mmCIF file of C-alpha atoms and ligand atoms in Angstrom:
data_model
loop_
_atom_site.group_PDB
_atom_site.id
_atom_site.type_symbol
_atom_site.label_atom_id
_atom_site.label_comp_id
_atom_site.label_asym_id
_atom_site.label_seq_id
_atom_site.Cartn_x
_atom_site.Cartn_y
_atom_site.Cartn_z
ATOM 1 C CA UNK H 295 22.631 2.635 14.170
ATOM 2 C CA UNK H 296 18.984 1.888 13.336
ATOM 3 C CA UNK H 297 19.112 4.453 10.540
ATOM 4 C CA UNK H 298 22.062 2.968 8.696
ATOM 5 C CA UNK H 299 20.563 -0.536 8.793
ATOM 6 C CA UNK H 300 17.213 0.908 7.733
ATOM 7 C CA UNK H 301 18.766 2.600 4.686
ATOM 8 C CA UNK H 302 20.759 -0.447 3.609
ATOM 9 C CA UNK H 303 17.880 -2.900 3.955
ATOM 10 C CA UNK H 304 15.350 -0.538 2.411
ATOM 11 C CA UNK H 305 17.587 -0.225 -0.625
ATOM 12 C CA UNK H 306 17.980 -3.981 -0.806
ATOM 13 C CA UNK H 307 14.206 -4.424 -0.583
ATOM 14 C CA UNK H 308 13.623 -1.889 -3.365
ATOM 15 C CA UNK H 309 15.956 -3.822 -5.663
ATOM 16 C CA UNK H 310 14.487 -7.206 -4.830
ATOM 17 C CA UNK H 311 12.075 -8.985 -7.149
ATOM 18 C CA UNK H 312 10.391 -11.891 -5.416
ATOM 19 C CA UNK H 313 9.229 -14.902 -7.389
ATOM 20 C CA UNK H 314 5.575 -15.930 -7.394
ATOM 21 C CA UNK H 315 6.675 -19.007 -5.514
ATOM 22 C CA UNK H 316 8.096 -16.943 -2.671
ATOM 23 C CA UNK H 317 4.833 -15.028 -2.271
ATOM 24 C CA UNK H 318 2.849 -18.272 -2.520
ATOM 25 C CA UNK H 319 5.027 -19.908 0.154
ATOM 26 C CA UNK H 320 4.510 -17.008 2.547
ATOM 27 C CA UNK H 321 0.771 -17.276 1.958
ATOM 28 C CA UNK H 322 0.756 -21.045 2.598
ATOM 29 C CA UNK H 323 2.735 -20.635 5.809
ATOM 30 C CA UNK H 324 0.347 -17.931 6.973
ATOM 31 C CA UNK H 325 -2.781 -20.007 6.366
ATOM 32 C CA UNK H 326 -1.320 -23.031 8.099
ATOM 33 C CA UNK H 327 -1.130 -21.148 11.424
ATOM 34 C CA UNK H 328 -3.845 -22.491 13.778
ATOM 35 C CA UNK H 329 -4.588 -19.013 15.121
ATOM 36 C CA UNK H 330 -5.198 -17.782 11.590
ATOM 37 C CA UNK H 331 -7.609 -20.639 10.961
ATOM 38 C CA UNK H 332 -9.473 -19.776 14.155
ATOM 39 C CA UNK H 333 -9.421 -16.020 13.560
ATOM 40 C CA UNK H 334 -12.256 -13.699 12.769
ATOM 41 C CA UNK H 335 -10.721 -10.196 12.786
ATOM 42 C CA UNK H 336 -7.479 -9.853 10.830
ATOM 43 C CA UNK H 337 -5.564 -6.595 10.453
ATOM 44 C CA UNK H 338 -3.271 -6.562 7.420
ATOM 45 C CA UNK H 339 -1.448 -3.871 5.508
ATOM 46 C CA UNK H 340 -2.006 -2.817 1.916
ATOM 47 C CA UNK H 341 1.329 -3.486 0.154
ATOM 48 C CA UNK H 342 3.352 -0.338 -0.414
ATOM 49 C CA UNK H 343 6.473 -0.181 -2.542
ATOM 50 C CA UNK H 344 8.290 -3.505 -2.201
ATOM 51 C CA UNK H 345 6.670 -4.759 0.999
ATOM 52 C CA UNK H 346 5.699 -8.439 0.857
ATOM 53 C CA UNK H 347 2.556 -8.557 -1.270
ATOM 54 C CA UNK H 348 -0.435 -9.240 0.948
ATOM 55 C CA UNK H 349 -3.068 -9.104 -1.802
ATOM 56 C CA UNK H 350 -3.209 -12.898 -2.332
ATOM 57 C CA UNK H 351 -3.679 -13.300 1.431
ATOM 58 C CA UNK H 352 -6.379 -10.622 1.549
ATOM 59 C CA UNK H 353 -8.246 -12.271 -1.361
ATOM 60 C CA UNK H 354 -8.227 -15.621 0.397
ATOM 61 C CA UNK H 355 -9.366 -14.104 3.715
ATOM 62 C CA UNK H 356 -12.244 -12.378 1.926
ATOM 63 C CA UNK H 357 -13.255 -15.730 0.419
ATOM 64 C CA UNK H 358 -13.172 -17.215 3.905
ATOM 65 C CA UNK H 359 -15.488 -14.427 5.095
ATOM 66 C CA UNK H 360 -13.073 -13.148 7.707
ATOM 67 C CA UNK H 361 -13.300 -9.535 8.793
ATOM 68 C CA UNK H 362 -10.429 -7.780 7.021
ATOM 69 C CA UNK H 363 -9.086 -4.612 8.552
ATOM 70 C CA UNK H 364 -6.545 -2.238 7.060
ATOM 71 C CA UNK H 365 -4.728 0.609 8.813
ATOM 72 C CA UNK H 366 -5.673 4.231 8.460
ATOM 73 C CA UNK H 367 -3.106 6.625 9.857
ATOM 74 C CA UNK H 368 -4.538 9.417 11.951
ATOM 75 C CA UNK H 369 -2.135 11.763 13.697
ATOM 76 C CA UNK H 370 0.447 9.301 15.011
ATOM 77 C CA UNK H 371 -1.873 6.341 15.331
ATOM 78 C CA UNK H 372 -2.974 3.365 13.288
ATOM 79 C CA UNK H 373 -6.754 2.987 13.185
ATOM 80 C CA UNK H 374 -8.004 -0.481 12.136
ATOM 81 C CA UNK H 375 -10.920 -0.120 9.699
ATOM 82 C CA UNK H 376 -12.920 -2.881 8.007
ATOM 83 C CA UNK H 377 -12.589 -3.351 4.247
ATOM 84 C CA UNK H 378 -15.096 -5.326 2.208
ATOM 85 C CA UNK H 379 -13.878 -4.325 -1.217
ATOM 86 C CA UNK H 380 -10.338 -3.228 -2.071
ATOM 87 C CA UNK H 381 -11.601 -0.962 -4.847
ATOM 88 C CA UNK H 382 -12.972 1.471 -2.244
ATOM 89 C CA UNK H 383 -9.535 2.338 -0.815
ATOM 90 C CA UNK H 384 -8.121 5.844 -1.225
ATOM 91 C CA UNK H 385 -4.558 7.151 -1.103
ATOM 92 C CA UNK H 386 -3.748 8.314 2.398
ATOM 93 C CA UNK H 387 -0.651 8.697 4.554
ATOM 94 C CA UNK H 388 2.533 8.474 2.431
ATOM 95 C CA UNK H 389 0.390 7.570 -0.577
ATOM 96 C CA UNK H 390 -0.621 4.247 0.961
ATOM 97 C CA UNK H 391 -4.137 2.995 0.179
ATOM 98 C CA UNK H 392 -6.440 3.347 3.171
ATOM 99 C CA UNK H 393 -10.030 2.493 4.030
ATOM 100 C CA UNK H 394 -12.621 4.949 5.299
ATOM 101 C CA UNK H 395 -15.155 4.400 8.040
ATOM 102 C CA UNK H 396 -15.293 3.744 11.736
ATOM 103 C CA UNK H 397 -12.334 2.018 13.379
ATOM 104 C CA UNK H 398 -12.818 -1.151 15.425
ATOM 105 C CA UNK H 399 -11.286 -1.566 18.872
ATOM 106 C CA UNK H 400 -7.709 -2.971 18.703
ATOM 107 C CA UNK H 401 -8.726 -5.387 21.467
ATOM 108 C CA UNK H 402 -10.970 -7.496 19.240
ATOM 109 C CA UNK H 403 -8.303 -8.171 16.611
ATOM 110 C CA UNK H 404 -7.150 -11.806 16.461
ATOM 111 C CA UNK H 405 -4.225 -11.573 14.043
ATOM 112 C CA UNK H 406 -2.087 -8.616 12.961
ATOM 113 C CA UNK H 407 0.039 -8.939 9.823
ATOM 114 C CA UNK H 408 2.991 -6.574 9.905
ATOM 115 C CA UNK H 409 5.418 -5.410 7.209
ATOM 116 C CA UNK H 410 9.005 -4.469 7.923
ATOM 117 C CA UNK H 411 12.250 -3.230 6.480
ATOM 118 C CA UNK H 412 14.063 -5.809 8.613
ATOM 119 C CA UNK H 413 13.355 -8.173 11.500
ATOM 120 C CA UNK H 414 15.634 -10.074 13.829
ATOM 121 C CA UNK H 415 15.448 -13.611 15.170
ATOM 122 C CA UNK H 416 13.981 -12.302 18.425
ATOM 123 C CA UNK H 417 11.073 -10.793 16.494
ATOM 124 C CA UNK H 418 12.248 -7.208 16.725
ATOM 125 C CA UNK H 419 11.380 -5.094 13.766
ATOM 126 C CA UNK H 420 12.691 -2.130 11.860
ATOM 127 C CA UNK H 421 9.991 -0.001 10.272
ATOM 128 C CA UNK H 422 10.209 3.350 8.570
ATOM 129 C CA UNK H 423 11.229 4.952 11.844
ATOM 130 C CA UNK H 424 7.988 6.486 13.013
ATOM 131 C CA UNK H 425 7.036 3.870 15.596
ATOM 132 C CA UNK H 426 3.447 3.475 14.319
ATOM 133 C CA UNK H 427 3.317 -0.273 14.891
ATOM 134 C CA UNK H 428 5.131 -0.038 18.244
ATOM 135 C CA UNK H 429 2.396 2.254 19.495
ATOM 136 C CA UNK H 430 -0.426 0.224 17.977
ATOM 137 C CA UNK H 431 0.755 -3.226 19.063
ATOM 138 C CA UNK H 432 0.691 -2.223 22.730
ATOM 139 C CA UNK H 433 -3.101 -1.941 22.458
ATOM 140 C CA UNK H 434 -3.826 -5.461 21.202
ATOM 141 C CA UNK H 435 -3.395 -9.029 22.381
ATOM 142 C CA UNK H 436 -3.747 -10.425 18.866
ATOM 143 C CA UNK H 437 -1.135 -12.676 17.283
ATOM 144 C CA UNK H 438 1.566 -10.496 15.730
ATOM 145 C CA UNK H 439 2.833 -11.971 12.470
ATOM 146 C CA UNK H 440 5.692 -10.336 10.554
ATOM 147 C CA UNK H 441 6.118 -11.038 6.820
ATOM 148 C CA UNK H 442 9.583 -10.790 5.283
ATOM 149 C CA UNK H 443 11.910 -12.138 2.652
ATOM 150 C CA UNK H 444 14.814 -14.182 3.934
ATOM 151 C CA UNK H 445 17.384 -11.431 3.409
ATOM 152 C CA UNK H 446 15.366 -9.189 5.741
ATOM 153 C CA UNK H 447 15.913 -11.459 8.755
ATOM 154 C CA UNK H 448 19.028 -10.432 10.667
ATOM 155 C CA UNK H 449 20.554 -11.941 13.806
ATOM 156 C CA UNK H 450 20.126 -8.923 15.994
ATOM 157 C CA UNK H 451 18.727 -5.448 15.436
ATOM 158 C CA UNK H 452 19.270 -2.537 17.791
ATOM 159 C CA UNK H 453 16.294 -2.464 20.099
ATOM 160 C CA UNK H 454 14.822 0.304 22.225
ATOM 161 C CA UNK H 455 12.470 0.197 25.205
ATOM 162 C CA UNK H 456 9.408 1.031 23.107
ATOM 163 C CA UNK H 457 9.999 -1.614 20.424
ATOM 164 C CA UNK H 458 7.352 -4.354 20.323
ATOM 165 C CA UNK H 459 8.471 -7.676 18.801
ATOM 166 C CA UNK H 460 6.338 -9.934 16.612
ATOM 167 C CA UNK H 461 5.249 -13.401 17.828
ATOM 168 C CA UNK H 462 5.822 -15.167 14.536
ATOM 169 C CA UNK H 463 7.975 -14.296 11.577
ATOM 170 C CA UNK H 464 7.144 -15.798 8.191
ATOM 171 C CA UNK H 465 9.537 -15.886 5.236
ATOM 172 C CA UNK H 466 9.246 -17.960 2.044
ATOM 173 C CA UNK H 467 11.402 -20.685 3.613
ATOM 174 C CA UNK H 468 10.735 -20.453 7.359
ATOM 175 C CA UNK H 469 8.110 -19.930 10.011
ATOM 176 C CA UNK H 470 9.964 -18.616 13.043
ATOM 177 C CA UNK H 471 8.113 -18.923 16.350
ATOM 178 C CA UNK H 472 9.614 -16.361 18.683
ATOM 179 C CA UNK H 473 10.425 -17.622 22.157
ATOM 180 C CA UNK H 474 9.475 -15.869 25.357
ATOM 181 C CA UNK H 475 13.008 -14.887 26.399
ATOM 182 C CA UNK H 476 13.689 -11.585 24.716
ATOM 183 C CA UNK H 477 16.000 -10.037 27.262
ATOM 184 C CA UNK H 478 19.302 -10.171 25.437
HETATM 185 P P1 ADP W 557 10.176 1.901 13.791
HETATM 186 O O1 ADP W 557 9.627 0.931 14.797
HETATM 187 O O2 ADP W 557 9.177 2.447 12.830
HETATM 188 O O3 ADP W 557 11.396 1.359 13.110
HETATM 189 P P2 ADP W 557 11.404 3.310 15.972
HETATM 190 O O4 ADP W 557 11.284 2.084 16.813
HETATM 191 O O5 ADP W 557 12.783 3.819 15.688
HETATM 192 O O6 ADP W 557 10.652 3.178 14.593
HETATM 193 O O7 ADP W 557 10.530 4.440 16.695
HETATM 194 C C1 ADP W 557 10.416 5.739 16.102
HETATM 195 C C2 ADP W 557 9.970 6.750 17.125
HETATM 196 O O8 ADP W 557 8.688 6.440 17.632
HETATM 197 C C3 ADP W 557 10.929 6.835 18.296
HETATM 198 O O9 ADP W 557 11.466 8.127 18.342
HETATM 199 C C4 ADP W 557 10.093 6.538 19.499
HETATM 200 O O10 ADP W 557 10.380 7.430 20.546
HETATM 201 C C5 ADP W 557 8.666 6.685 19.031
HETATM 202 N N1 ADP W 557 7.818 5.703 19.699
HETATM 203 C C6 ADP W 557 7.714 4.420 19.431
HETATM 204 N N2 ADP W 557 6.853 3.795 20.253
HETATM 205 C C7 ADP W 557 6.402 4.733 21.078
HETATM 206 C C8 ADP W 557 5.481 4.724 22.139
HETATM 207 N N3 ADP W 557 4.867 3.599 22.548
HETATM 208 N N4 ADP W 557 5.249 5.904 22.755
HETATM 209 C C9 ADP W 557 5.873 7.019 22.352
HETATM 210 N N5 ADP W 557 6.746 7.083 21.353
HETATM 211 C C10 ADP W 557 7.023 5.957 20.709
HETATM 212 MG MG1 MG W 558 10.379 0.270 16.536
#
């Protein structure tokens, strides 16, 4: 079930060309979150394929002198490593650009920005199917923010015990605050 949705939505994402306005609106919504304003340590992702482009957000965070972290995949884990200059990144897991250096503790991270193939209105997320973020998100109390285009937000995704939902889902047109009740 997860696999067929994953394939369909991944294909849709590959074919999608967002406008500059859509990316700009996601960025504006992100920076209007109070917890982002108050943050110091922010873990983002370096955009891969047609994931929502985080580079404008990263540039702004660097200007604001926040500590920017990007994931490095080691074995089956995400290690959050500080990045001061995007030109120092090297191709790593699945060809995704990664930083080098010593990881910080997941516990100090204030905000985590998460890509997805699809999300649902309860905050559940479909990734590439390796569970990297599910494992990582259990280790942090930071605000979990998913970025998606509107077509990537479905009513209900299949969910398993290990799946960790996001707290906030941002699309170009909506900021969805996920409620506490996630039992259905
Ligand atoms: P994704 O979240 O990337 O879409 P899935 O939720 O389908 O992927 O998870 C992929 C695999 O990762 C599953 O087989 C699951 O057993 C494993 N997994 C996820 N989270 C954990 C965890 N906390 N501990 C052990 N295995 C996990
Ligand atoms: Mg999952």
